[in-house]
Short mmCIF file of C-alpha atoms and ligand atoms in Angstrom, two decimals:
data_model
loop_
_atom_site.label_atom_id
_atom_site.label_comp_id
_atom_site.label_asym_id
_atom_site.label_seq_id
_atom_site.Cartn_x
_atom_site.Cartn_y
_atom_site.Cartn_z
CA UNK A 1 -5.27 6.24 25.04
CA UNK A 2 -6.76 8.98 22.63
CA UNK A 3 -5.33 7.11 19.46
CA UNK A 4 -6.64 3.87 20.36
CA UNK A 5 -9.52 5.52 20.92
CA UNK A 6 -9.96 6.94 17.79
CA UNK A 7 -8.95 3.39 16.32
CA UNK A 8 -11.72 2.10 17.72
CA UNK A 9 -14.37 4.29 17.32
CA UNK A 10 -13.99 4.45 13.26
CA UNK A 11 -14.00 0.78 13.31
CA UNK A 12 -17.62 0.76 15.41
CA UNK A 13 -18.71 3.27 12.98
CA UNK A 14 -17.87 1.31 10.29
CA UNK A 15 -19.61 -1.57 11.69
CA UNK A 16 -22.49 -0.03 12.56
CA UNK A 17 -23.19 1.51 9.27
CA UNK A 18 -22.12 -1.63 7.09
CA UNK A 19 -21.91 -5.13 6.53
CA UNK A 20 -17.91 -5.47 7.48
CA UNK A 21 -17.97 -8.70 8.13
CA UNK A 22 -15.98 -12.15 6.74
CA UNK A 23 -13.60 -9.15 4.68
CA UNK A 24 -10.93 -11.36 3.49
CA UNK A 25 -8.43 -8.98 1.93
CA UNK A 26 -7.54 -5.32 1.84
CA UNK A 27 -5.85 -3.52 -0.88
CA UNK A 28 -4.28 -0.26 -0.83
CA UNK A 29 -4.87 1.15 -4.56
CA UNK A 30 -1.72 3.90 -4.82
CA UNK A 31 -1.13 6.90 -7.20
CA UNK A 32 -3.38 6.54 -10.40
CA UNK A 33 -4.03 2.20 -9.43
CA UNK A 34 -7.35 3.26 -8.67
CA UNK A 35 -9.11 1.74 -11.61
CA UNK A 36 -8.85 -2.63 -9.72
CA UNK A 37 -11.68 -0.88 -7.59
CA UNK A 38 -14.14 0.07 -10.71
CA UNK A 39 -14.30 -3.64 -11.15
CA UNK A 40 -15.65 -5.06 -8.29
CA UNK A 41 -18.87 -7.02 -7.67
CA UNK A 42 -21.48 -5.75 -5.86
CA UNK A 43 -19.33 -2.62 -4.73
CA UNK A 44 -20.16 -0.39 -1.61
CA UNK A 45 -18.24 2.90 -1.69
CA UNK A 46 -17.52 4.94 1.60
CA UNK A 47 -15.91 8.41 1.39
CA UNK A 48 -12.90 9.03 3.62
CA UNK A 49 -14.40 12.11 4.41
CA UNK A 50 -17.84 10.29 6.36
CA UNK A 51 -15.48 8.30 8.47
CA UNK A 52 -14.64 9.28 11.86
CA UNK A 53 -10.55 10.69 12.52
CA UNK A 54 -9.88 9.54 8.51
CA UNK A 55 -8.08 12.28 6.99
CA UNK A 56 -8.30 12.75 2.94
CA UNK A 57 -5.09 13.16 0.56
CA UNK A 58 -5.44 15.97 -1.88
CA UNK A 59 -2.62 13.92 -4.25
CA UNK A 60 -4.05 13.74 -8.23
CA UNK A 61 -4.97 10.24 -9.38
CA UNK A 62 -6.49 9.21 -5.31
CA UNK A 63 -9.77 9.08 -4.74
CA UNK A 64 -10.01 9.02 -0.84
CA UNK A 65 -12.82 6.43 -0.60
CA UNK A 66 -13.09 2.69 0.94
CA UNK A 67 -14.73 0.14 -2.08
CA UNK A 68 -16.02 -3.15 0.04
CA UNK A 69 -16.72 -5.41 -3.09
CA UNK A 70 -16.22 -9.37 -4.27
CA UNK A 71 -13.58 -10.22 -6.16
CA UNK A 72 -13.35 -13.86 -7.39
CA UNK A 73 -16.32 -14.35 -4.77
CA UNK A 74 -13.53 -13.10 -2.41
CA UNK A 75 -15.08 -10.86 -0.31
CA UNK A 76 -12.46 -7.27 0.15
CA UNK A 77 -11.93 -3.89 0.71
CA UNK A 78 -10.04 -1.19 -1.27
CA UNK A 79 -8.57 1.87 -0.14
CA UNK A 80 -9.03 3.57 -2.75
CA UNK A 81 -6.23 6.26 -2.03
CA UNK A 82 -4.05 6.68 0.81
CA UNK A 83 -2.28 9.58 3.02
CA UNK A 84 1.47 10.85 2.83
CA UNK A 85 3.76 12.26 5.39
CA UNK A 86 4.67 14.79 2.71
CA UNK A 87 1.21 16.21 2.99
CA UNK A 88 2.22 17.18 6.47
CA UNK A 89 0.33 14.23 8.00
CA UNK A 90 2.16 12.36 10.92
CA UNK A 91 2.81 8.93 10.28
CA UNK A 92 0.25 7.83 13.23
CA UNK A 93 -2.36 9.73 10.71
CA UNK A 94 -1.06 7.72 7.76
CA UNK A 95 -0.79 4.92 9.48
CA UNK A 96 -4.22 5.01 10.92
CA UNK A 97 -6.50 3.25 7.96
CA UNK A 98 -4.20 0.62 8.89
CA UNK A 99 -4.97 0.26 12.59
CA UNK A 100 -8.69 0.36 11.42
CA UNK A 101 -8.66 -2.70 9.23
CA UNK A 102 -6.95 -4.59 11.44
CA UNK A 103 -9.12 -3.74 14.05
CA UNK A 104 -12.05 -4.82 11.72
CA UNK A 105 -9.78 -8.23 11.86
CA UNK A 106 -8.49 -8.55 8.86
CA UNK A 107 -5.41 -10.58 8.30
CA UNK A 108 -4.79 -9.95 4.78
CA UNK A 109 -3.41 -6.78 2.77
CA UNK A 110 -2.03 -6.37 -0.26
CA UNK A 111 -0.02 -2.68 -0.68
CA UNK A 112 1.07 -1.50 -3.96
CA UNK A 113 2.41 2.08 -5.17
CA UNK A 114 4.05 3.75 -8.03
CA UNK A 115 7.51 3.85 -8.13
CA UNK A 116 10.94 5.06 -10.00
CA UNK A 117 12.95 2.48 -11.23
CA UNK A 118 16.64 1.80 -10.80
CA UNK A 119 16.53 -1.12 -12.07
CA UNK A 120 14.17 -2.28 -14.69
CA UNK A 121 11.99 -0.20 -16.90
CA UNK A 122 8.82 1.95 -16.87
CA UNK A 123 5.78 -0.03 -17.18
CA UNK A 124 6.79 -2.87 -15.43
CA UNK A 125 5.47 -4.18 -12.04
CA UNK A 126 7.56 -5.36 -9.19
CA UNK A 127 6.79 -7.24 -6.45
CA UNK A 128 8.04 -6.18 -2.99
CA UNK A 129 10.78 -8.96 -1.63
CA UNK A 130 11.85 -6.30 0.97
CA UNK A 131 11.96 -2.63 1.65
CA UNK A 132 14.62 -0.73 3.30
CA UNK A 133 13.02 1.88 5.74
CA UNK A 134 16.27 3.60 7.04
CA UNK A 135 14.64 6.88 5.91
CA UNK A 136 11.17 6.29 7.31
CA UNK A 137 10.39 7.97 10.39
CA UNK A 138 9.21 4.98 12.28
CA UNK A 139 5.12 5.06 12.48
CA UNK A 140 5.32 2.91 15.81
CA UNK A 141 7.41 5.39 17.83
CA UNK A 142 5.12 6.30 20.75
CA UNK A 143 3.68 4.20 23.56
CA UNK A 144 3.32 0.80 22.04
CA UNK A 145 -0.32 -0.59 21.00
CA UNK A 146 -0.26 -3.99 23.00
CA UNK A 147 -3.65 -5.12 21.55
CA UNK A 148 -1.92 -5.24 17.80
CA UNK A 149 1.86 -6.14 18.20
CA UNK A 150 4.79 -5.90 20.77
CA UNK A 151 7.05 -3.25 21.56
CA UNK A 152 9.86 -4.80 19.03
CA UNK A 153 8.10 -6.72 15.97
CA UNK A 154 10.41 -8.79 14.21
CA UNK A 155 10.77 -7.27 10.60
CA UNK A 156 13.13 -10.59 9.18
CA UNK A 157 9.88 -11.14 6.67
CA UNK A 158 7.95 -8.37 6.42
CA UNK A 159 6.50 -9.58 2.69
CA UNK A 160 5.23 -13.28 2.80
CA UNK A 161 7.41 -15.11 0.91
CA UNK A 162 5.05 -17.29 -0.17
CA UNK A 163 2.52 -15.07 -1.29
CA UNK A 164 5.55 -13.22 -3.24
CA UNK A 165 6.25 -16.85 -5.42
CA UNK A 166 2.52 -17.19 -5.51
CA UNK A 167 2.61 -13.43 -7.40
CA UNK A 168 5.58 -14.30 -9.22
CA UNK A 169 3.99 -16.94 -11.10
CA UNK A 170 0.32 -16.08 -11.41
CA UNK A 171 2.61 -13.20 -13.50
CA UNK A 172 4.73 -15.70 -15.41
CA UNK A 173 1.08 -17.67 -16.21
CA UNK A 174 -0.43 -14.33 -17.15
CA UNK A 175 2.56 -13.27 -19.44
CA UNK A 176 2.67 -10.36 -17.45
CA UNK A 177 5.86 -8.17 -17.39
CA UNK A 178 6.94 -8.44 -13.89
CA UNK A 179 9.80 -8.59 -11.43
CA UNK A 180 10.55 -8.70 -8.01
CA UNK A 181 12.89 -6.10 -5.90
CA UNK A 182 13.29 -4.32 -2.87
CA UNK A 183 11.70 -0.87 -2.67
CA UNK A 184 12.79 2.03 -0.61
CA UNK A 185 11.03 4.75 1.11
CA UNK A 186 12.06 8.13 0.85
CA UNK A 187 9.62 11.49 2.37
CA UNK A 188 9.55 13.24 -1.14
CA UNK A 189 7.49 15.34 -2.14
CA UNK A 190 10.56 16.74 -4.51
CA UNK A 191 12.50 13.64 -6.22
CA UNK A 192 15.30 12.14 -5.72
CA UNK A 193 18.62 13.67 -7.52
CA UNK A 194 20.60 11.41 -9.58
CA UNK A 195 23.22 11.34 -6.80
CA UNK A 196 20.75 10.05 -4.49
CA UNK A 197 19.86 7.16 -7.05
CA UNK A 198 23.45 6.21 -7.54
CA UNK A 199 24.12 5.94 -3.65
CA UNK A 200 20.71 3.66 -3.50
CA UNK A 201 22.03 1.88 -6.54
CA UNK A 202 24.91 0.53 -4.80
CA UNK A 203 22.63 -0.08 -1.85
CA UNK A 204 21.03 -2.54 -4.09
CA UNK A 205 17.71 -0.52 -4.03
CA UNK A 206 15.46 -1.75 -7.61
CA UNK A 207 12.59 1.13 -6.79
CA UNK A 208 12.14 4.28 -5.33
CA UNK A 209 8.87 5.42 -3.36
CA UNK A 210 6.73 8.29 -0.98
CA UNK A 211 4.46 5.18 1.15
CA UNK A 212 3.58 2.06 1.40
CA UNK A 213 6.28 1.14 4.35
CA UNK A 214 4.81 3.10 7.37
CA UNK A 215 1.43 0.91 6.12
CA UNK A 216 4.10 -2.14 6.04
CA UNK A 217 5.73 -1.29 9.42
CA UNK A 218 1.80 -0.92 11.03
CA UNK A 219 0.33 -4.02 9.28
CA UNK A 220 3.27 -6.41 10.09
CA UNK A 221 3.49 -5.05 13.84
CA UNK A 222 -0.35 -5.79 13.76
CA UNK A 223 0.35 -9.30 12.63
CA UNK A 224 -1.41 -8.93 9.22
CA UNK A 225 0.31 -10.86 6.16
CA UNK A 226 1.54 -8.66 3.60
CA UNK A 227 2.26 -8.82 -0.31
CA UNK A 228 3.54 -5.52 -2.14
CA UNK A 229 2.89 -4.65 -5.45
CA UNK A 230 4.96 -1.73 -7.17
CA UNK A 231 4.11 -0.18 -10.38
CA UNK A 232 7.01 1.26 -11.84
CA UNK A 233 6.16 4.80 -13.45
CA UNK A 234 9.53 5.91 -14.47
CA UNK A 235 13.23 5.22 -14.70
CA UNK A 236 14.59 7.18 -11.18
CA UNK A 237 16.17 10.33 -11.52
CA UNK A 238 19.24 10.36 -13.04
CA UNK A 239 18.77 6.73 -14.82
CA UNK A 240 16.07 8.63 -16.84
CA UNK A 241 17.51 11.91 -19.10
CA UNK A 242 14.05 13.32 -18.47
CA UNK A 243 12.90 15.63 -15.69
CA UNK A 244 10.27 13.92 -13.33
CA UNK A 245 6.53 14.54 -13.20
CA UNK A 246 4.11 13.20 -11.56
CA UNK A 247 1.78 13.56 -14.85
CA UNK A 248 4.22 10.63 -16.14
CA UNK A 249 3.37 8.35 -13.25
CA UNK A 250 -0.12 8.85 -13.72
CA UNK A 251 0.53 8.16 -17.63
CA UNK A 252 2.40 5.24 -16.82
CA UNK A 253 -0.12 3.68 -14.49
CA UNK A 254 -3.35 4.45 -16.72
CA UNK A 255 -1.27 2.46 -19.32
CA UNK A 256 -0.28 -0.31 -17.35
CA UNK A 257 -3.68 -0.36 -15.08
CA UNK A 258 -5.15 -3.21 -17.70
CA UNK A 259 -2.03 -5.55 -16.26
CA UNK A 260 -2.29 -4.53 -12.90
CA UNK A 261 -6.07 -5.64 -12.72
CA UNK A 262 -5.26 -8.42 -14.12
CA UNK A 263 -2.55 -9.37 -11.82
CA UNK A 264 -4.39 -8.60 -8.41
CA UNK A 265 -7.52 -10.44 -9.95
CA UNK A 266 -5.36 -13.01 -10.12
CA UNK A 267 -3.20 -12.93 -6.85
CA UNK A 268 -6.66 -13.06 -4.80
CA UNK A 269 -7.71 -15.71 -6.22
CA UNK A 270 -5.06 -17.69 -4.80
CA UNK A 271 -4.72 -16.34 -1.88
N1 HPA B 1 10.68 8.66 -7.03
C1 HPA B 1 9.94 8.64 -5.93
N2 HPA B 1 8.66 8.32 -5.94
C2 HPA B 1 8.10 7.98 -7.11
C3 HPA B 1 8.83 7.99 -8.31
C4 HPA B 1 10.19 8.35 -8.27
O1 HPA B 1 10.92 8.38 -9.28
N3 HPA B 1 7.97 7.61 -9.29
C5 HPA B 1 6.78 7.36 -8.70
N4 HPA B 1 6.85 7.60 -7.38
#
């Protein structure tokens, strides 16, 4: 199968140009997050671009590069930047870093994102209890991939809960401002109206966001364990009097990024 194929040829690349092995976590960095992978020891950076089938995103505030680093003597790798479906990618092309890693056998990723709040406020981080995908086209329609996952992965914990209490109080230790919630995907790239926000409201939706659950969808269907980290950027439309931009969630995440660093610095170490 050409996809699988393609799977597997970026991975031998990878391999054969460097050192991927004992990788203990992976991180997707999302909109303007990018700074965690600055910090890294010992940090190896691979461009999107030299990789076989990976596509780049053209989105401000992603820098379309893999980081392999140490973090807490944890050994990991960042993507530092991810696809969308609203840049006209399918979701097998977003979707495809994913396949990669776990092909690479890791077993660990952590996912975060900016989001609009609909609960909450602007600055604060949430971590992902569950997501509701109703919206999503699904990234594993198509002939199934045996070697990951079966045909019909069970989705009843798609975020570890014990990775999420593990998150929840390295925050509460750090006297970080944090919360958890479920987030839900919508295609974007325009934003939501207010009407769509109140609807989601009632849904009991806390944040609003363009990725991270095709990535969830692929990693839990390739048996990977999952913890998602939200940044929220912005009270959702509607709940905010203010006209969206995505300058403000770039604002908001260069003002939060000290927090977030400090968070995920702390989250790997425990896990
Ligand atoms: N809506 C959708 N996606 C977002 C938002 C929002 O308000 N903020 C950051 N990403």
């Amino acid at each position: 199968m050409e996809y699988l194929n393609k799977i597997i040829a970026a991975k031998d690349w990878l391999e054969n140009n460097y050192d991927m092995d004992n990788i203990e976590i992976a991180i997707v960095l999302g909109s303007g997050l990018g700074a965690f992978a600055e910090q890294l020891d010992n940090p190896i950076e691979i461009d999107f671009t030299d990789i076989p089938d990976f596509k780049t995103s053209e989105v401000e505030g992603h820098k379309n590069r893999l980081v392999i680093g140490y973090s807490s003597g944890k050994k990991i790798i960042i993507m530092q930047g991810r696809l969308h479906y609203y840049e006209g990618n399918s979701m097998k092309a977003v979707t495809f870093p994913i396949r990669v890693l776990s092909m690479l056998n890791i077993k660990k990723i952590i996912i975060t994102n900016a989001a609009g709040g609909l609960t909450g406020e602007a600055g604060q981080l949430m971590i992902i209890e569950d997501h509701l995908d109703l919206f999503c086209e699904n990234p594993l329609i198509g002939e199934n991939l045996d070697v990951f996952g079966e045909r019909f992965p069970d989705m009843s914990k798609v975020y570890n809960p014990e990775w999420i209490n593990i998150a929840l109080e390295k925050g509460r230790s750090l006297g970080i401002n944090l919360t958890k919630g479920t987030y839900c995907y919508l295609t974007g790239p325009s934003y939501e109206t207010p009407f769509d926000i109140r609807v989601l409201k009632v849904l009991g939706v806390n944040a609003v966001g363009m990725s991270t659950v095709p990535e969830a969808l692929v990693a839990k269907h390739s048996k990977m364990t999952i913890l998602g980290i939200s940044c929220i950027t912005n009270l959702a439309s509607g709940i905010s009097t203010k006209p969206l931009s995505h300058s403000e969630v770039v604002e908001t995440t260069s003002r939060v990024s000290e927090d977030f660093i400090k968070l995920l610095r702390g989250i790997i170490e425990e896990l």
